[in-house]
mmCIF file of C-alpha atoms in Angstrom:
data_model
loop_
_atom_site.group_PDB
_atom_site.id
_atom_site.type_symbol
_atom_site.label_atom_id
_atom_site.label_comp_id
_atom_site.label_asym_id
_atom_site.label_seq_id
_atom_site.Cartn_x
_atom_site.Cartn_y
_atom_site.Cartn_z
ATOM 1 C CA VAL A 1 -47.620 -89.489 -20.560
ATOM 2 C CA GLY A 2 -45.982 -87.393 -23.250
ATOM 3 C CA PRO A 3 -47.280 -84.748 -25.638
ATOM 4 C CA GLY A 4 -50.438 -84.914 -27.705
ATOM 5 C CA TYR A 5 -54.012 -85.918 -26.958
ATOM 6 C CA VAL A 6 -54.519 -87.627 -23.581
ATOM 7 C CA LYS A 7 -57.775 -89.155 -22.339
ATOM 8 C CA LEU A 8 -58.159 -89.393 -18.579
ATOM 9 C CA GLU A 9 -59.912 -92.379 -17.084
ATOM 10 C CA ARG A 10 -62.179 -92.160 -14.068
ATOM 11 C CA GLY A 11 -60.153 -91.208 -10.986
ATOM 12 C CA GLU A 12 -57.153 -89.958 -12.998
ATOM 13 C CA TYR A 13 -56.004 -86.363 -12.928
ATOM 14 C CA ILE A 14 -53.187 -84.242 -14.359
ATOM 15 C CA GLN A 15 -50.520 -83.866 -11.704
ATOM 16 C CA GLN A 16 -48.234 -81.503 -13.610
ATOM 17 C CA VAL A 17 -47.862 -79.976 -17.053
ATOM 18 C CA ILE A 18 -44.260 -79.786 -18.250
ATOM 19 C CA ASP A 19 -43.533 -76.896 -20.573
ATOM 20 C CA LEU A 20 -40.853 -78.069 -23.005
ATOM 21 C CA ARG A 21 -40.004 -74.599 -24.270
ATOM 22 C CA THR A 22 -36.961 -72.610 -23.154
ATOM 23 C CA HIS A 23 -37.655 -70.572 -20.010
ATOM 24 C CA ARG A 24 -35.989 -67.338 -18.906
ATOM 25 C CA ARG A 25 -35.704 -65.987 -15.387
ATOM 26 C CA GLN A 26 -33.713 -63.102 -13.972
ATOM 27 C CA THR A 27 -32.965 -61.849 -10.493
ATOM 28 C CA GLN A 28 -30.871 -59.221 -8.703
ATOM 29 C CA ILE A 29 -27.863 -60.355 -6.697
ATOM 30 C CA GLU A 30 -25.704 -58.583 -4.110
ATOM 31 C CA ALA A 31 -22.290 -60.244 -4.053
ATOM 32 C CA MET A 32 -18.957 -59.714 -2.334
ATOM 33 C CA THR A 33 -15.598 -60.233 -4.042
ATOM 34 C CA ARG A 34 -12.695 -62.036 -2.424
ATOM 35 C CA ASP A 35 -11.033 -58.724 -1.562
ATOM 36 C CA GLY A 36 -14.178 -57.477 0.174
ATOM 37 C CA ILE A 37 -15.669 -55.220 -2.530
ATOM 38 C CA PRO A 38 -19.487 -55.343 -2.782
ATOM 39 C CA LEU A 39 -21.099 -55.368 -6.200
ATOM 40 C CA SER A 40 -24.632 -55.758 -7.483
ATOM 41 C CA ALA A 41 -25.684 -57.298 -10.776
ATOM 42 C CA THR A 42 -28.581 -58.744 -12.712
ATOM 43 C CA LEU A 43 -28.434 -62.481 -13.290
ATOM 44 C CA ARG A 44 -30.336 -63.933 -16.232
ATOM 45 C CA VAL A 45 -30.608 -67.644 -16.895
ATOM 46 C CA ASP A 46 -32.225 -69.534 -19.801
ATOM 47 C CA PHE A 47 -33.050 -73.202 -19.249
ATOM 48 C CA HIS A 48 -35.230 -76.039 -20.544
ATOM 49 C CA VAL A 49 -36.006 -79.704 -20.072
ATOM 50 C CA ARG A 50 -32.993 -81.827 -20.953
ATOM 51 C CA ARG A 51 -33.135 -82.707 -24.628
ATOM 52 C CA LEU A 52 -31.945 -85.554 -26.776
ATOM 53 C CA PRO A 53 -28.568 -85.373 -28.525
ATOM 54 C CA PRO A 54 -28.842 -83.921 -32.059
ATOM 55 C CA GLU A 55 -28.151 -87.286 -33.697
ATOM 56 C CA GLU A 56 -31.114 -88.861 -31.845
ATOM 57 C CA VAL A 57 -33.696 -86.183 -32.627
ATOM 58 C CA PRO A 58 -36.651 -87.539 -34.670
ATOM 59 C CA ALA A 59 -37.640 -85.564 -37.735
ATOM 60 C CA GLY A 60 -40.329 -82.952 -37.246
ATOM 61 C CA VAL A 61 -40.119 -82.838 -33.431
ATOM 62 C CA PRO A 62 -39.720 -79.200 -32.268
ATOM 63 C CA PHE A 63 -38.806 -80.032 -28.661
ATOM 64 C CA PRO A 64 -37.004 -83.387 -28.588
ATOM 65 C CA TYR A 65 -37.026 -83.919 -24.818
ATOM 66 C CA ASP A 66 -35.346 -86.726 -22.966
ATOM 67 C CA GLU A 67 -38.099 -88.936 -21.494
ATOM 68 C CA SER A 68 -35.988 -89.772 -18.454
ATOM 69 C CA ALA A 69 -35.831 -86.045 -17.617
ATOM 70 C CA ILE A 70 -39.625 -85.778 -17.234
ATOM 71 C CA PHE A 71 -39.797 -87.963 -14.154
ATOM 72 C CA ALA A 72 -36.832 -86.160 -12.569
ATOM 73 C CA ILE A 73 -38.471 -82.769 -13.119
ATOM 74 C CA CYS A 74 -41.758 -83.904 -11.593
ATOM 75 C CA SER A 75 -39.984 -84.631 -8.319
ATOM 76 C CA PHE A 76 -37.962 -81.389 -8.451
ATOM 77 C CA SER A 77 -40.926 -79.177 -7.517
ATOM 78 C CA SER A 78 -41.089 -78.311 -3.826
ATOM 79 C CA PHE A 79 -43.383 -76.718 -1.283
ATOM 80 C CA GLY A 80 -42.759 -73.379 0.350
ATOM 81 C CA GLU A 81 -44.444 -71.427 3.114
ATOM 82 C CA GLY A 82 -48.138 -72.161 3.540
ATOM 83 C CA GLU A 83 -47.737 -75.418 1.645
ATOM 84 C CA ASN A 84 -47.654 -73.486 -1.629
ATOM 85 C CA GLU A 85 -45.998 -75.510 -4.344
ATOM 86 C CA ILE A 86 -42.921 -74.011 -6.004
ATOM 87 C CA PRO A 87 -42.792 -75.303 -9.596
ATOM 88 C CA TRP A 88 -39.532 -76.428 -11.095
ATOM 89 C CA THR A 89 -39.402 -73.380 -13.374
ATOM 90 C CA GLU A 90 -39.127 -71.105 -10.311
ATOM 91 C CA ARG A 91 -36.398 -73.047 -8.556
ATOM 92 C CA VAL A 92 -33.662 -72.547 -11.124
ATOM 93 C CA ALA A 93 -33.103 -68.791 -10.661
ATOM 94 C CA PRO A 94 -32.576 -68.979 -6.856
ATOM 95 C CA LEU A 95 -30.094 -71.811 -7.333
ATOM 96 C CA ALA A 96 -28.287 -69.802 -10.008
ATOM 97 C CA ALA A 97 -28.148 -66.733 -7.729
ATOM 98 C CA SER A 98 -26.711 -68.773 -4.864
ATOM 99 C CA ALA A 99 -24.085 -70.284 -7.146
ATOM 100 C CA ALA A 100 -23.218 -66.834 -8.506
ATOM 101 C CA LEU A 101 -22.631 -65.426 -5.007
ATOM 102 C CA THR A 102 -20.326 -68.317 -4.156
ATOM 103 C CA GLU A 103 -18.435 -68.115 -7.446
ATOM 104 C CA ILE A 104 -17.938 -64.328 -7.338
ATOM 105 C CA SER A 105 -16.485 -64.622 -3.830
ATOM 106 C CA ASN A 106 -13.612 -66.646 -5.336
ATOM 107 C CA TYR A 107 -12.430 -63.669 -7.411
ATOM 108 C CA THR A 108 -10.924 -60.311 -6.617
ATOM 109 C CA LEU A 109 -12.567 -57.251 -8.119
ATOM 110 C CA ASP A 110 -9.848 -56.889 -10.754
ATOM 111 C CA GLU A 111 -10.287 -60.526 -11.792
ATOM 112 C CA ALA A 112 -14.069 -60.338 -12.118
ATOM 113 C CA TYR A 113 -14.392 -56.769 -13.402
ATOM 114 C CA ARG A 114 -12.133 -56.044 -16.348
ATOM 115 C CA HIS A 115 -11.796 -53.473 -19.085
ATOM 116 C CA ASN A 116 -12.957 -54.725 -22.475
ATOM 117 C CA PHE A 117 -9.864 -54.002 -24.611
ATOM 118 C CA ASP A 118 -11.334 -55.785 -27.651
ATOM 119 C CA THR A 119 -14.158 -53.290 -28.155
ATOM 120 C CA GLN A 120 -12.486 -50.318 -26.383
ATOM 121 C CA ARG A 121 -15.867 -49.399 -24.961
ATOM 122 C CA LEU A 122 -16.286 -47.331 -21.835
ATOM 123 C CA ARG A 123 -18.200 -50.180 -20.207
ATOM 124 C CA PRO A 124 -15.323 -51.938 -18.400
ATOM 125 C CA LEU A 125 -17.027 -55.319 -18.070
ATOM 126 C CA ASP A 126 -15.809 -58.737 -19.032
ATOM 127 C CA MET A 127 -17.642 -61.508 -17.145
ATOM 128 C CA THR A 128 -17.259 -64.153 -19.848
ATOM 129 C CA ARG A 129 -15.087 -66.498 -17.820
ATOM 130 C CA LEU A 130 -17.252 -66.203 -14.705
ATOM 131 C CA GLN A 131 -20.458 -66.766 -16.693
ATOM 132 C CA HIS A 132 -18.980 -69.827 -18.388
ATOM 133 C CA GLN A 133 -17.993 -71.352 -15.059
ATOM 134 C CA LEU A 134 -21.412 -70.626 -13.569
ATOM 135 C CA LYS A 135 -23.152 -72.265 -16.504
ATOM 136 C CA ASN A 136 -21.038 -75.411 -16.202
ATOM 137 C CA LEU A 137 -21.583 -75.540 -12.443
ATOM 138 C CA LEU A 138 -25.367 -75.234 -12.752
ATOM 139 C CA ASN A 139 -25.522 -77.848 -15.492
ATOM 140 C CA GLU A 140 -23.720 -80.282 -13.197
ATOM 141 C CA ARG A 141 -26.074 -79.564 -10.303
ATOM 142 C CA LEU A 142 -29.300 -79.652 -12.330
ATOM 143 C CA ALA A 143 -28.486 -82.594 -14.589
ATOM 144 C CA PRO A 144 -29.894 -85.142 -12.078
ATOM 145 C CA HIS A 145 -33.153 -83.160 -12.090
ATOM 146 C CA GLY A 146 -33.544 -83.252 -15.876
ATOM 147 C CA ILE A 147 -32.799 -79.541 -16.447
ATOM 148 C CA ALA A 148 -30.237 -78.047 -18.850
ATOM 149 C CA ILE A 149 -28.910 -74.467 -18.782
ATOM 150 C CA ALA A 150 -29.042 -72.932 -22.263
ATOM 151 C CA ASP A 151 -27.517 -69.548 -21.401
ATOM 152 C CA LEU A 152 -26.454 -67.497 -18.391
ATOM 153 C CA SER A 153 -25.358 -63.878 -18.195
ATOM 154 C CA LEU A 154 -24.441 -61.244 -15.617
ATOM 155 C CA TYR A 155 -25.012 -57.613 -16.567
ATOM 156 C CA ASP A 156 -25.839 -54.182 -15.141
ATOM 157 C CA ILE A 157 -22.967 -54.625 -12.723
ATOM 158 C CA SER A 158 -22.563 -51.677 -10.375
ATOM 159 C CA LEU A 159 -20.019 -50.799 -7.709
ATOM 160 C CA PRO A 160 -20.035 -48.386 -4.778
ATOM 161 C CA GLN A 161 -19.251 -44.829 -5.874
ATOM 162 C CA ASP A 162 -16.022 -44.596 -3.866
ATOM 163 C CA VAL A 163 -14.744 -47.776 -5.536
ATOM 164 C CA LEU A 164 -15.590 -46.377 -8.967
ATOM 165 C CA ASP A 165 -13.797 -43.106 -8.168
ATOM 166 C CA GLN A 166 -10.673 -44.975 -7.077
ATOM 167 C CA ARG A 167 -10.658 -47.130 -10.203
ATOM 168 C CA ILE A 168 -11.033 -44.049 -12.396
ATOM 169 C CA MET A 169 -8.045 -42.479 -10.641
ATOM 170 C CA ASN A 170 -5.990 -45.636 -11.187
ATOM 171 C CA TRP A 171 -6.872 -45.731 -14.893
ATOM 172 C CA GLN A 172 -6.069 -42.019 -15.176
ATOM 173 C CA ARG A 173 -2.619 -42.488 -13.622
ATOM 174 C CA LYS A 174 -1.922 -45.411 -15.923
ATOM 175 C CA TRP A 175 -2.777 -43.503 -19.104
ATOM 176 C CA GLU A 176 -0.990 -40.358 -17.904
ATOM 177 C CA LYS A 177 2.159 -42.430 -17.392
ATOM 178 C CA ARG A 178 1.848 -43.850 -20.907
ATOM 179 C CA ALA A 179 1.379 -40.337 -22.284
ATOM 180 C CA ARG A 180 4.483 -39.058 -20.476
ATOM 181 C CA VAL A 181 6.568 -41.939 -21.784
ATOM 182 C CA ALA A 182 5.316 -41.305 -25.335
ATOM 183 C CA LEU A 183 6.060 -37.563 -25.112
ATOM 184 C CA THR A 184 9.540 -38.206 -23.705
ATOM 185 C CA GLN A 185 10.310 -40.631 -26.518
ATOM 186 C CA ARG A 186 9.007 -38.153 -29.080
ATOM 187 C CA ASP A 187 11.223 -35.379 -27.694
ATOM 188 C CA ALA A 188 14.242 -37.699 -27.694
ATOM 189 C CA ASP A 189 13.602 -38.724 -31.308
ATOM 190 C CA LEU A 190 13.195 -35.078 -32.323
ATOM 191 C CA ALA A 191 16.440 -34.062 -30.599
ATOM 192 C CA GLU A 192 18.283 -36.929 -32.304
ATOM 193 C CA LEU A 193 16.908 -35.902 -35.702
ATOM 194 C CA ILE A 194 17.947 -32.275 -35.177
ATOM 195 C CA GLN A 195 21.443 -33.391 -34.147
ATOM 196 C CA GLN A 196 21.776 -35.527 -37.268
ATOM 197 C CA MET A 197 20.652 -32.641 -39.475
ATOM 198 C CA GLN A 198 23.137 -30.262 -37.829
ATOM 199 C CA ALA A 199 25.991 -32.733 -38.250
ATOM 200 C CA GLY A 200 25.124 -33.224 -41.901
ATOM 201 C CA ALA A 201 24.904 -29.468 -42.460
ATOM 202 C CA ASN A 202 28.381 -28.926 -40.948
ATOM 203 C CA ILE A 203 29.937 -31.554 -43.196
ATOM 204 C CA GLU A 204 28.210 -30.073 -46.249
ATOM 205 C CA LEU A 205 29.504 -26.599 -45.334
ATOM 206 C CA VAL A 206 33.137 -27.751 -45.250
ATOM 207 C CA GLN A 207 32.761 -29.625 -48.523
ATOM 208 C CA GLN A 208 31.238 -26.541 -50.166
ATOM 209 C CA ILE A 209 34.167 -24.364 -49.006
ATOM 210 C CA MET A 210 36.663 -26.790 -50.507
ATOM 211 C CA ARG A 211 34.768 -26.899 -53.789
ATOM 212 C CA ASN A 212 34.838 -23.086 -53.949
ATOM 213 C CA LEU A 213 38.589 -23.019 -53.245
ATOM 214 C CA GLU A 214 39.221 -25.490 -56.053
ATOM 215 C CA GLN A 215 37.280 -23.282 -58.460
ATOM 216 C CA ILE A 216 38.961 -19.931 -57.640
ATOM 217 C CA GLY A 217 42.447 -21.188 -56.700
ATOM 218 C CA TRP A 218 44.191 -20.047 -53.546
ATOM 219 C CA ARG A 219 47.267 -18.135 -52.382
ATOM 220 C CA GLY A 220 48.968 -18.528 -49.086
ATOM 221 C CA LYS A 221 47.979 -22.148 -48.790
ATOM 222 C CA ASP A 222 48.973 -22.379 -45.157
ATOM 223 C CA GLU A 223 46.627 -19.585 -44.096
ATOM 224 C CA TRP A 224 43.705 -21.021 -46.064
ATOM 225 C CA MET A 225 44.504 -24.481 -44.806
ATOM 226 C CA ASP A 226 44.366 -23.256 -41.219
ATOM 227 C CA VAL A 227 40.891 -21.843 -41.770
ATOM 228 C CA VAL A 228 39.613 -24.957 -43.500
ATOM 229 C CA THR A 229 41.176 -27.239 -40.891
ATOM 230 C CA LEU A 230 39.634 -25.362 -37.969
ATOM 231 C CA MET A 231 36.181 -25.377 -39.555
ATOM 232 C CA SER A 232 36.575 -29.034 -40.498
ATOM 233 C CA MET A 233 37.563 -30.041 -36.988
ATOM 234 C CA ASP A 234 34.548 -28.232 -35.526
ATOM 235 C CA ALA A 235 32.226 -29.913 -37.995
ATOM 236 C CA LEU A 236 33.764 -33.342 -37.464
ATOM 237 C CA GLU A 237 33.552 -33.020 -33.689
ATOM 238 C CA ASP A 238 29.860 -32.109 -33.927
ATOM 239 C CA ALA A 239 29.187 -35.022 -36.242
ATOM 240 C CA ALA A 240 31.194 -37.466 -34.131
ATOM 241 C CA THR A 241 29.091 -36.725 -31.045
ATOM 242 C CA ASP A 242 26.032 -38.087 -32.876
ATOM 243 C CA VAL A 243 26.836 -41.791 -32.544
ATOM 244 C CA SER A 244 23.461 -42.846 -33.976
ATOM 245 C CA ALA A 245 23.830 -40.830 -37.185
ATOM 246 C CA GLU A 246 24.941 -42.625 -40.337
ATOM 247 C CA MET A 247 27.792 -40.195 -40.998
ATOM 248 C CA PRO A 248 31.131 -42.154 -41.025
ATOM 249 C CA SER A 249 31.509 -42.347 -44.825
ATOM 250 C CA GLN A 250 30.939 -38.584 -45.228
ATOM 251 C CA ILE A 251 33.404 -37.781 -42.449
ATOM 252 C CA TRP A 252 36.193 -39.917 -43.930
ATOM 253 C CA ASP A 253 35.521 -38.549 -47.418
ATOM 254 C CA THR A 254 36.018 -35.039 -46.063
ATOM 255 C CA ILE A 255 39.286 -35.968 -44.325
ATOM 256 C CA SER A 256 40.578 -37.622 -47.500
ATOM 257 C CA GLU A 257 39.794 -34.512 -49.562
ATOM 258 C CA LEU A 258 41.671 -32.307 -47.083
ATOM 259 C CA GLN A 259 44.709 -34.606 -47.230
ATOM 260 C CA VAL A 260 44.735 -34.636 -51.044
ATOM 261 C CA MET A 261 44.391 -30.862 -51.320
ATOM 262 C CA ALA A 262 47.139 -30.295 -48.757
ATOM 263 C CA ALA A 263 49.547 -32.336 -50.911
ATOM 264 C CA GLN A 264 48.766 -30.374 -54.110
ATOM 265 C CA PRO A 265 51.010 -27.364 -55.102
ATOM 266 C CA PRO A 266 49.350 -23.961 -54.806
ATOM 267 C CA LEU A 267 47.715 -22.431 -57.843
ATOM 268 C CA LEU A 268 49.757 -19.430 -59.125
ATOM 269 C CA GLY A 269 48.553 -16.038 -60.253
ATOM 270 C CA ALA A 270 49.955 -14.016 -63.202
ATOM 271 C CA GLY A 271 52.470 -11.962 -61.105
ATOM 272 C CA ASP A 272 53.958 -15.054 -59.546
ATOM 273 C CA GLU A 273 54.648 -16.563 -62.961
ATOM 274 C CA HIS A 274 56.737 -13.487 -64.111
ATOM 275 C CA GLU A 275 58.723 -13.473 -60.882
ATOM 276 C CA HIS A 276 59.779 -17.081 -61.253
ATOM 277 C CA THR A 277 60.646 -16.531 -64.931
ATOM 278 C CA ALA A 278 63.041 -13.693 -64.040
ATOM 279 C CA VAL A 279 64.860 -15.847 -61.492
ATOM 280 C CA ASP A 280 65.308 -18.600 -64.042
ATOM 281 C CA ASN A 281 66.908 -16.173 -66.577
ATOM 282 C CA ASP A 282 69.602 -15.105 -64.087
ATOM 283 C CA SER A 283 70.621 -18.611 -63.257
ATOM 284 C CA PRO A 284 73.811 -20.010 -64.858
#
């Protein structure tokens, strides 16, 4: 008859009172995954009488129910043992639990029980997809009975201890492998950096020797050149082995300087100058 004041005539009685508010029920379930792993969880479902679309809601109506849903709900109540009536509000949770058991059996444990990488929390649960599918499934089943599912959630999921221990071991191996790879890469980068620094130091050493020779002059160019050449070759070989180092321009600059200095005449001391002068005076 709808909400508000109702006057009963002689012989009339109230068959059922429909509560238009949102109802909440929860129950424990014991499910089995597709790969045979048992898990337990708490299932919570929020539901209400099917309501009108938002664009059809009259102003000032707190619970805009669909009138056609009232008659469907009245026939949804059933009788249990001892002819005790089971109201419609108590039939939704068992149906949701049955649907949850069937739906969970379609997934493996890894598919239904995931680590939450978004929050990085220790609670490795992500049942969003499963909950969404359950909600859609229940809405389809209960729509003919005038009931709409507002929300559904699975939480407090627990696994057998041996399964938890095995999963912890698997996660530990995974992160240990990542750590080993990271340490190996770090050591390789460090070794490459040290090699580059050594190659650069060798080149700088040869260049410094040549600068010193230019400043003080040299005698016996061939002997000095042998020393510089040997040191240069050692330095260039060390630098050339570091293929990743950006050294080519420095190496070729060093070789060019050696070639230029080898073509220059030796710098003479004071005694050498007098000796050459005496030879020139005796010449015809």
